[in-house]
mmCIF file of C-alpha atoms in Angstrom:
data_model
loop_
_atom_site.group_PDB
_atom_site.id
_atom_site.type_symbol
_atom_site.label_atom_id
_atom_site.label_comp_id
_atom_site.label_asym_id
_atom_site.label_seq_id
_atom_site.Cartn_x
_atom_site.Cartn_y
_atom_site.Cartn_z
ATOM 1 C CA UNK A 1 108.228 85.496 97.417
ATOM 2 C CA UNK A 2 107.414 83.563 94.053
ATOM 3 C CA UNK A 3 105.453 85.061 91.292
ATOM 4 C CA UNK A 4 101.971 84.661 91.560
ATOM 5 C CA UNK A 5 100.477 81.998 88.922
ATOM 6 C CA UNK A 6 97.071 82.771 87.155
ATOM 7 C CA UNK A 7 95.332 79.519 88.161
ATOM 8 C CA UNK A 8 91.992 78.220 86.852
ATOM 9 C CA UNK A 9 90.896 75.586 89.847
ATOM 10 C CA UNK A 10 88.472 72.306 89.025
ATOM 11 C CA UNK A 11 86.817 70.661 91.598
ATOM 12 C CA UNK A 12 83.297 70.000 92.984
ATOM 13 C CA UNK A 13 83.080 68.486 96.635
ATOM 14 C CA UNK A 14 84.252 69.570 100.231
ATOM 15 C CA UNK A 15 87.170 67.983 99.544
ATOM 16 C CA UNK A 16 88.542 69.894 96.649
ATOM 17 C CA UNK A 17 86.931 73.307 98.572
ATOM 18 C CA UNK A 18 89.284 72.688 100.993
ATOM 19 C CA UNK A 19 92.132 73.309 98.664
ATOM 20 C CA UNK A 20 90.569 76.101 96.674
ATOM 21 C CA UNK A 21 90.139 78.179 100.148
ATOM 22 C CA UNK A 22 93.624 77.467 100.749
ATOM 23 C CA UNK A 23 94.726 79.122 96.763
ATOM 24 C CA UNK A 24 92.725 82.182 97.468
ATOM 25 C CA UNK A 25 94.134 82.885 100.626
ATOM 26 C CA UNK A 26 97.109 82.902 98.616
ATOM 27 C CA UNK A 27 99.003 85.280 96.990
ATOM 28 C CA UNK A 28 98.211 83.217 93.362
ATOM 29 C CA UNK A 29 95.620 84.438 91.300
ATOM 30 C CA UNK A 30 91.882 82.092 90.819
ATOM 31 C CA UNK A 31 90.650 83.690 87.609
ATOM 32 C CA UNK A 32 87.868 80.741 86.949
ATOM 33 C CA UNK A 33 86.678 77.831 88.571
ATOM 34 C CA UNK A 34 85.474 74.802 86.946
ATOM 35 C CA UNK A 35 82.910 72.608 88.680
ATOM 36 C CA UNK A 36 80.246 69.494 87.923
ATOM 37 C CA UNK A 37 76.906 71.341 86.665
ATOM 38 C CA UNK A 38 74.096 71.364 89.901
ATOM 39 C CA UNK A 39 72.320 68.448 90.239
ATOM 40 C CA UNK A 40 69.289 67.433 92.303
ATOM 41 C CA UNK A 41 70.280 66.080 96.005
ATOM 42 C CA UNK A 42 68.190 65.012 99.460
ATOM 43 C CA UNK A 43 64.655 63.680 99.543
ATOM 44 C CA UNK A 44 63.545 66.547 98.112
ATOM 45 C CA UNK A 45 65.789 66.505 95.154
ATOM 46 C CA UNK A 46 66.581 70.234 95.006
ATOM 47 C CA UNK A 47 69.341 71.247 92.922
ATOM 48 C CA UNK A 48 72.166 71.778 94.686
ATOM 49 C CA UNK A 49 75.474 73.811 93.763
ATOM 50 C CA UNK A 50 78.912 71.949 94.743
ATOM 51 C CA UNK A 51 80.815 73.275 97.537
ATOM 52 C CA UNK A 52 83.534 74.459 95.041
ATOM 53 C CA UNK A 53 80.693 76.601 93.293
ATOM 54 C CA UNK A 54 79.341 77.968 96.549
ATOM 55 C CA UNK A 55 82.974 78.970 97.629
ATOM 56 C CA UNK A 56 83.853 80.556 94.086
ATOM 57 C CA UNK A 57 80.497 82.581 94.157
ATOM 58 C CA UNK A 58 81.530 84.113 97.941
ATOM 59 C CA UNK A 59 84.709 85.100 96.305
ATOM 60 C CA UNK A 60 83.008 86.986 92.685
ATOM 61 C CA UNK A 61 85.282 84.486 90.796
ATOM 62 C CA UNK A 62 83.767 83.374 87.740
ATOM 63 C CA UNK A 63 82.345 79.511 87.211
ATOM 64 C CA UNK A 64 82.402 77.012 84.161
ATOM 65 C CA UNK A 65 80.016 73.904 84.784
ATOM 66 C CA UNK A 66 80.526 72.015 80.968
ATOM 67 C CA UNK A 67 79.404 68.318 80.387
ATOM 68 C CA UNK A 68 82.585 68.051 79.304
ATOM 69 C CA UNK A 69 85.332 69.617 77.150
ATOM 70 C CA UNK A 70 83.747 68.043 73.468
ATOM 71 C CA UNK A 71 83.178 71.482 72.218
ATOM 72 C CA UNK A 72 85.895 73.847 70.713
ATOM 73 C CA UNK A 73 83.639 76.452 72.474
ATOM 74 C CA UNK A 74 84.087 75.045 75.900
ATOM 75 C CA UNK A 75 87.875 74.754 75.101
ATOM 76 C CA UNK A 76 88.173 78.536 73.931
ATOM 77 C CA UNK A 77 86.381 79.447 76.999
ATOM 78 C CA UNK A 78 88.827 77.659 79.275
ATOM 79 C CA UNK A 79 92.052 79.127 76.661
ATOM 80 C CA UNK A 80 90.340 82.818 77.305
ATOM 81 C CA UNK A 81 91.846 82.724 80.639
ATOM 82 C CA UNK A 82 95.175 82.372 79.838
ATOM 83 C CA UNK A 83 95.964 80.766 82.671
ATOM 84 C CA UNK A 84 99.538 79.861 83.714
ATOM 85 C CA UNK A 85 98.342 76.377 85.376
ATOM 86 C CA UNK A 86 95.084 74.565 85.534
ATOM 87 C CA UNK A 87 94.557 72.791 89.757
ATOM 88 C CA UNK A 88 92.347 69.727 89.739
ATOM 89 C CA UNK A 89 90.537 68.404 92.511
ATOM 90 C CA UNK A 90 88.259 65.314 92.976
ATOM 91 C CA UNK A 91 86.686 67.003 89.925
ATOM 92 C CA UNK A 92 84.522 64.091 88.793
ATOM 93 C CA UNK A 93 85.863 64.454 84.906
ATOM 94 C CA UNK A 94 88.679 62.677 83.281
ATOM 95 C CA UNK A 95 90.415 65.303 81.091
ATOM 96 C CA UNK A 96 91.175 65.159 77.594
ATOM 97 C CA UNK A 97 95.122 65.976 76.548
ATOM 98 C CA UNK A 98 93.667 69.421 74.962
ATOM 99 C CA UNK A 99 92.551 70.467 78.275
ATOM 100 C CA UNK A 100 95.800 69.267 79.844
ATOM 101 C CA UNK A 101 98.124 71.132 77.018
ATOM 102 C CA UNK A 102 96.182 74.427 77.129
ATOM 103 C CA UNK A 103 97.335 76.139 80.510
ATOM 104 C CA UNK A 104 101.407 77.156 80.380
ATOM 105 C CA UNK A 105 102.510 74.526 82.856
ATOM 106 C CA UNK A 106 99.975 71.939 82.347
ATOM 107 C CA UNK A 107 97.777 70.515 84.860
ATOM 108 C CA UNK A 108 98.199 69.585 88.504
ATOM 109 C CA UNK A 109 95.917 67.062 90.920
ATOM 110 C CA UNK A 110 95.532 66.558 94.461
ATOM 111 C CA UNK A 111 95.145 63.205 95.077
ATOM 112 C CA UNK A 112 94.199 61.827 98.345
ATOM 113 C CA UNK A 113 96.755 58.423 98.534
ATOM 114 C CA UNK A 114 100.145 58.054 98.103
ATOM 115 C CA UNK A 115 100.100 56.876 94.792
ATOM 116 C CA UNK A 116 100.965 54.917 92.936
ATOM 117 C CA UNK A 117 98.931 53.273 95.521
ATOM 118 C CA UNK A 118 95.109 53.498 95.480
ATOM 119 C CA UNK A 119 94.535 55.469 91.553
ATOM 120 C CA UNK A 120 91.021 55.735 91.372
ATOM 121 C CA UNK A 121 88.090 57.647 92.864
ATOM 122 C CA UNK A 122 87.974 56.280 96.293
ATOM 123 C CA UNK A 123 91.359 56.358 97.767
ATOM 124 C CA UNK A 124 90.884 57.168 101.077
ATOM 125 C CA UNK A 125 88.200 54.591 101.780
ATOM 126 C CA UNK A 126 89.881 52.210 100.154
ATOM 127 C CA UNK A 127 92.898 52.488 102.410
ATOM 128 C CA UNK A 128 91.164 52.110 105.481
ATOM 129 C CA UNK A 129 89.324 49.212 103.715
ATOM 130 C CA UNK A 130 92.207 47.279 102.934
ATOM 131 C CA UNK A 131 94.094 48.149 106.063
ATOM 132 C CA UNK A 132 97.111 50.615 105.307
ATOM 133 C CA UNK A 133 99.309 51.695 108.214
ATOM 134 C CA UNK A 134 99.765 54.874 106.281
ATOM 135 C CA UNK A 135 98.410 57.152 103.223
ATOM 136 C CA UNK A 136 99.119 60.794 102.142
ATOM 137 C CA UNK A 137 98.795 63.348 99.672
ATOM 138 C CA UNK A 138 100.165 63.224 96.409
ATOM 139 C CA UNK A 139 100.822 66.321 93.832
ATOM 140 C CA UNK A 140 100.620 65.444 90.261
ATOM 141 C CA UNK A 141 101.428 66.529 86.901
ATOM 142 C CA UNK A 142 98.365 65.538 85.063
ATOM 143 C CA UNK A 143 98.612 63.121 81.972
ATOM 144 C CA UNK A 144 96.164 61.453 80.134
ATOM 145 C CA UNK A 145 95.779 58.273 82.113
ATOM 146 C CA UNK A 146 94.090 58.025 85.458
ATOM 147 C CA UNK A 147 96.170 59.203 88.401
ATOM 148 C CA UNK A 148 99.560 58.168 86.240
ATOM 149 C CA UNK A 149 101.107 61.439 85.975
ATOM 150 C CA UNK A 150 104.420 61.944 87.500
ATOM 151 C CA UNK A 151 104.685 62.750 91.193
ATOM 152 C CA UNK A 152 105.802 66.735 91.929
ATOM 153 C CA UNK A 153 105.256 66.540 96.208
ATOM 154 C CA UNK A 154 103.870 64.069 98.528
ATOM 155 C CA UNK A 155 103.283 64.344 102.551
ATOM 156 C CA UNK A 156 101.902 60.954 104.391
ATOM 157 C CA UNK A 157 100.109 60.350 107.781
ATOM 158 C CA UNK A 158 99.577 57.460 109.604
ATOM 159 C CA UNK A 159 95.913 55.660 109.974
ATOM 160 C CA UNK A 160 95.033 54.780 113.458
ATOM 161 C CA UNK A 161 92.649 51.854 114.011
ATOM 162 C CA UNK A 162 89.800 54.959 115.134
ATOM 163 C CA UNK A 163 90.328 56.426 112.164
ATOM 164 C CA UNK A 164 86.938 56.128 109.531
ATOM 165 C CA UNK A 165 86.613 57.822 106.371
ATOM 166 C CA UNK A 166 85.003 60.731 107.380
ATOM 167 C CA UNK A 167 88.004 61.661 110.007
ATOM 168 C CA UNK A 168 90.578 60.423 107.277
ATOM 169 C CA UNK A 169 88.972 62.629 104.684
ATOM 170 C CA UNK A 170 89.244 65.676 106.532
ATOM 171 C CA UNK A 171 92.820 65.565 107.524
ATOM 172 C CA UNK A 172 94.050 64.960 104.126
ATOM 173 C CA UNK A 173 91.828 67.561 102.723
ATOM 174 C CA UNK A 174 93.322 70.100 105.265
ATOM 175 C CA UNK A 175 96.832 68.526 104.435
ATOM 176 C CA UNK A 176 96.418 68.524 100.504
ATOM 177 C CA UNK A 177 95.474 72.092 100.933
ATOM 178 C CA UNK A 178 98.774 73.370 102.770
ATOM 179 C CA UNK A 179 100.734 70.878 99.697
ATOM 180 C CA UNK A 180 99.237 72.592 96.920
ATOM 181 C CA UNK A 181 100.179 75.961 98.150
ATOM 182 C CA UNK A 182 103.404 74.827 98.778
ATOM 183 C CA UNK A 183 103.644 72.952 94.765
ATOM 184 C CA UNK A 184 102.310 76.286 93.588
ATOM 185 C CA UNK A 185 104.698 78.395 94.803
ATOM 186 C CA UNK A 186 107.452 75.539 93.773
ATOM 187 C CA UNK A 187 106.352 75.705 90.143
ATOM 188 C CA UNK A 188 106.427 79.351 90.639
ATOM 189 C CA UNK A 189 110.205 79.223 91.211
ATOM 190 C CA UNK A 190 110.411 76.229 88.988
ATOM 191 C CA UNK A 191 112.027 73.837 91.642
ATOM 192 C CA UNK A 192 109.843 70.958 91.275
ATOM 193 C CA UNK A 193 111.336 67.508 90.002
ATOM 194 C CA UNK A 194 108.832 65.076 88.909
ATOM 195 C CA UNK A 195 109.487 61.455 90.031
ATOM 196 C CA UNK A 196 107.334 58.810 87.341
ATOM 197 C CA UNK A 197 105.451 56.666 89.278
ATOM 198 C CA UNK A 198 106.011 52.448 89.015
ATOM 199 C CA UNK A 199 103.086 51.303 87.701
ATOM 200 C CA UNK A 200 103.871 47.764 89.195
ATOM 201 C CA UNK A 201 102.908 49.159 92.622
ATOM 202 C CA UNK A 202 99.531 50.597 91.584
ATOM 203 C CA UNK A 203 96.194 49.373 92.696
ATOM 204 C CA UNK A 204 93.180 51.309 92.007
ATOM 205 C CA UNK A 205 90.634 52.059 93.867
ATOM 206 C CA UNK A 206 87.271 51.238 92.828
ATOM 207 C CA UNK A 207 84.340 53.737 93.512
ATOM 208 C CA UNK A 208 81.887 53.433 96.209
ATOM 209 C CA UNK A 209 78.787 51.727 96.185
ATOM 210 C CA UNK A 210 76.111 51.076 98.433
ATOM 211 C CA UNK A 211 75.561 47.579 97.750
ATOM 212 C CA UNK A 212 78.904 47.005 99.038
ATOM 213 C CA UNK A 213 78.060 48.419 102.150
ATOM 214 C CA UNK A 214 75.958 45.283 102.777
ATOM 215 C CA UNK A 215 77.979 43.475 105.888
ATOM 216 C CA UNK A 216 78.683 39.950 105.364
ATOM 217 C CA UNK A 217 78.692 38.707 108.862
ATOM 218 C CA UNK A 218 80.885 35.392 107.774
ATOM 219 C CA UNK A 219 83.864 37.471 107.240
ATOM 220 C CA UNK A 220 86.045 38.721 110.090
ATOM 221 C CA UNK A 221 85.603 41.140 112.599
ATOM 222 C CA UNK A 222 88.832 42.421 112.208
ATOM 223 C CA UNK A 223 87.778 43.248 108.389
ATOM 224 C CA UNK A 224 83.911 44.224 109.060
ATOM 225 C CA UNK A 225 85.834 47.026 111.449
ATOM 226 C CA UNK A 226 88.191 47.889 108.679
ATOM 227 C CA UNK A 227 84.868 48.184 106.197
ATOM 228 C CA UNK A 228 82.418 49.849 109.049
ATOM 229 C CA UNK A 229 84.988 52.721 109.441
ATOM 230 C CA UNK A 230 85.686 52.598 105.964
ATOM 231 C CA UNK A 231 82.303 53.525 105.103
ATOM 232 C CA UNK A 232 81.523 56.441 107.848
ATOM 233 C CA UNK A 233 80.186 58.816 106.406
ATOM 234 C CA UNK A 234 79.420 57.260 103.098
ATOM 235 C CA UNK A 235 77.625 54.822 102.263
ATOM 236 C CA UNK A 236 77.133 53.482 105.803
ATOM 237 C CA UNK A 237 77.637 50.183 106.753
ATOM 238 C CA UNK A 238 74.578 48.078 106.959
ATOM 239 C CA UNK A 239 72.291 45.393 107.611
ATOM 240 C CA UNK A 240 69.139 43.539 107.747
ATOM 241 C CA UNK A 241 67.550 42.822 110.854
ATOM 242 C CA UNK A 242 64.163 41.651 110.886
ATOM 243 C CA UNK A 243 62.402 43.916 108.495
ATOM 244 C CA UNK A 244 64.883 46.677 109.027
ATOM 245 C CA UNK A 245 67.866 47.817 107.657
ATOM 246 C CA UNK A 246 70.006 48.858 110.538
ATOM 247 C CA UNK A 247 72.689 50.976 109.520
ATOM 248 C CA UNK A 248 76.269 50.426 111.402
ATOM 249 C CA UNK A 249 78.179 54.354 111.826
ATOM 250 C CA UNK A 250 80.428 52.815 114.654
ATOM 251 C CA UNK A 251 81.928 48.956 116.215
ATOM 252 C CA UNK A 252 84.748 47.851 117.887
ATOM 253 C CA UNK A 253 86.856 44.634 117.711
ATOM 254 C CA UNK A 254 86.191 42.784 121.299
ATOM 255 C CA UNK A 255 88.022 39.744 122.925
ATOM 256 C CA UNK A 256 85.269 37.164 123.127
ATOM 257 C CA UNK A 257 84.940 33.676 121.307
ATOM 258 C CA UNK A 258 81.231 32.522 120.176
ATOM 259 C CA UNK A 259 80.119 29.034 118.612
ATOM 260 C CA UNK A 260 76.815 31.031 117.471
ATOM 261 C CA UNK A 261 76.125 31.404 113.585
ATOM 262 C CA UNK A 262 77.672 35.004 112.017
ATOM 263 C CA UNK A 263 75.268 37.353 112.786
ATOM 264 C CA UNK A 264 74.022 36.303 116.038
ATOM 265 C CA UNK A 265 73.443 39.167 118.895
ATOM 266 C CA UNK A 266 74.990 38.008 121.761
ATOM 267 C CA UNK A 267 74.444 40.506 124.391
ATOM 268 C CA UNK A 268 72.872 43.918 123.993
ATOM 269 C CA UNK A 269 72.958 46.418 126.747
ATOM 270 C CA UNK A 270 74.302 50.225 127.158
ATOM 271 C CA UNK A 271 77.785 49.296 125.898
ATOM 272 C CA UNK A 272 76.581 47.826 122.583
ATOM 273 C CA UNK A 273 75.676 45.189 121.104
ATOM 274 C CA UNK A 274 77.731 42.040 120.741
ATOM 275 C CA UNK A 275 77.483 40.291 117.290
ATOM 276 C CA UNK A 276 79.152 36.734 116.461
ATOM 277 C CA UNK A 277 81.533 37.214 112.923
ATOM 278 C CA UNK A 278 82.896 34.630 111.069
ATOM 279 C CA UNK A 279 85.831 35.128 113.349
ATOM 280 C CA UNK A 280 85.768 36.780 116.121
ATOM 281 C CA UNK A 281 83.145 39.671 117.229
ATOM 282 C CA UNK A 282 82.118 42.915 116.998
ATOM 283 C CA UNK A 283 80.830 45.598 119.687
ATOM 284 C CA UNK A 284 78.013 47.666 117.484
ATOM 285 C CA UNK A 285 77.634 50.888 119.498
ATOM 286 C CA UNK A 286 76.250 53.446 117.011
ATOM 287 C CA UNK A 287 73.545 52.797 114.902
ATOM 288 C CA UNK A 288 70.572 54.031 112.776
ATOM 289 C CA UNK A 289 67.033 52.473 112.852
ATOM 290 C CA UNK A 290 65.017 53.256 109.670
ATOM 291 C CA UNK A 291 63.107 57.073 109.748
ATOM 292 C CA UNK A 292 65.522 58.272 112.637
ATOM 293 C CA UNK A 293 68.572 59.348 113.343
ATOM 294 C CA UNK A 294 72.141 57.854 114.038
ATOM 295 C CA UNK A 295 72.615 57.416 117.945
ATOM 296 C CA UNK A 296 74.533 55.538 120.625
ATOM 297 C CA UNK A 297 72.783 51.903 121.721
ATOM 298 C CA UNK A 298 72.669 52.949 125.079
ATOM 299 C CA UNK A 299 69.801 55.586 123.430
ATOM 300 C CA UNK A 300 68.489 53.160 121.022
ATOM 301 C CA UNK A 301 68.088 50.957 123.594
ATOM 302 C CA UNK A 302 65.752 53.223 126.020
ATOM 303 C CA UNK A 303 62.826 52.112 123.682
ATOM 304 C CA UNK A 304 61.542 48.783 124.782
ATOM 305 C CA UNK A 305 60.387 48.005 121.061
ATOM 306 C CA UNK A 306 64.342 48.122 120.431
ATOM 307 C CA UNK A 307 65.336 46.165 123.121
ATOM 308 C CA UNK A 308 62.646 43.331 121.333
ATOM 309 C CA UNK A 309 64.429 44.039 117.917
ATOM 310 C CA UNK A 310 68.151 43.432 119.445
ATOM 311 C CA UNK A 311 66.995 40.629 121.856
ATOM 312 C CA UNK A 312 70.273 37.966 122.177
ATOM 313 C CA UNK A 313 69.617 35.279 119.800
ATOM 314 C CA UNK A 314 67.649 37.199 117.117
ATOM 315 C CA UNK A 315 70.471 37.182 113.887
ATOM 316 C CA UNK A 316 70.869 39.551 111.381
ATOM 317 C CA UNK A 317 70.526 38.659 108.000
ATOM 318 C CA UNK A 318 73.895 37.056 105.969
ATOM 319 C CA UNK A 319 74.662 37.457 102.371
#
């Protein structure tokens, strides 16, 4: 078995929890974790701890939350550890080359793409977005730039057309976990070789937004799929119907040709509700009114008030 490594572990969502549970169940050694400082979150705006903190508090490991790393006092505290490499995680700061220099053997990232595809802090949406056949993992020696560091280990899995970001997200999280045990232990033993990534394949991949989450009926179905799953479980597909924004969670490509104007309902009943594209159609068959909660249309459509809102011929709104 490889030496243990003394490893200080940054990250702040789910994501990046995932791969801290896998470190301390381990035989390496967490002797700090960094996370973003608690912020306000939900309609009532009570400050919330990360799931990285959360995890690291269950465990009595000790947590740094800095703005940043501007201070020499927030880069002695991180020296004080002495740590032998520093693991970074969807941690929501770019680090500056002292913070990269001051554990042993530098600084390591799960990414969530198989880069030098998709850089950038939405790379699993993104993929689904654009329509990849495959994405992956990617272990990387940190450098300055963002998600440009040389390549250590990668492990890939194939997107199915069911697949939205919420699925995605999970099974790399769970995969990047098992990776970075596997890098750890590799560095351990010092039998990684780094491979430089061509930056004339990158793309990057721009954050989320939810104004982008607006559907624009006059493009395809094929792509308003691509974006709908895309966007499950954040920020939600959505769009204006009436007075209400009707958020999309779940549609399906269908075989059926329509003359009507993008947007137009064609047929609503229990197995969804048919909406013209700007080629093509789309099957909407879970969705969330405003005030309630996300549910099939054969539910949505028990209330007759609902069946008035998704009447055949009513449109929704296009950009």
């Amino acid at each position: 078995m490889p030496q243990p490594l003394k490893v200080i572990f940054a990250g702040t969502p789910d994501f990046a929890a995932s791969s801290l549970s896998a470190v301390l169940n381990s035989h390496h050694q967490v002797v700090a974790v960094y996370t973003q400082p608690d912020r306000k979150a939900g309609r009532g705006k009570k400050v919330t701890m990360s799931p990285v903190k959360e995890l690291a508090q269950e465990h009595h490991i000790p947590v740094e939350q800095p703005l940043n790393f501007k201070s020499e006092e927030s880069l002695n505290q991180l020296a004080s550890y002495q740590a032998d490499v520093m693991v970074v995680v969807a941690y929501g700061l770019l680090l500056p080359q002292k913070v990269l220099d001051t554990p042993k053997l530098g600084c390591i990232n799960v990414h969530g793409s198989l880069l030098p595809r998709w850089r950038g802090a939405a790379p699993i949406q993104r993929a689904i977005q654009a329509g990849d056949k495959e994405t992956g993992i990617t272990i990387m020696q940190m450098e300055a730039g963002l998600d440009t560091g040389p390549m250590l280990m990668t492990a890939s899995t194939p997107i199915s057309e069911q697949d939205t970001g919420a699925s995605l997200h999970d099974r790399l999280a769970e995969m990047g976990a098992k990776l970075l045990v596997k890098a750890l232990d590799d560095i351990a033993d010092n039998k990684l070789q780094a491979t430089v990534q061509d930056d004339q394949l990158a793309t990057y991949a721009h954050k989320l937004n939810k104004e982008e989450a607006q559907i624009d009926w006059q493009k395809s179905a094929q792509e308003l799929d691509r974006t709908i799953r895309a966007f499950n479980s954040w920020p939600v597909a959505y769009s204006q119907l009436d007075t209400n924004t009707v958020r999309v969670w779940q549609a399906n490509i269908v075989d059926h040709s329509s003359n009507a104007a993008p947007g137009t309902i064609l047929k609503a009943d229990g197995n969804g509700i048919l909406v013209s594209c700007g080629e093509g159609c789309l099957l909407l068959t879970q969705l969330q009114l405003p005030g309630s909660r996300a549910m099939s249309v054969k539910d949505l459509l028990n209330a007759p008030k609902n069946q008035q809102l998704f009447a055949p011929g009513h449109q929704f709104a296009t950009l």
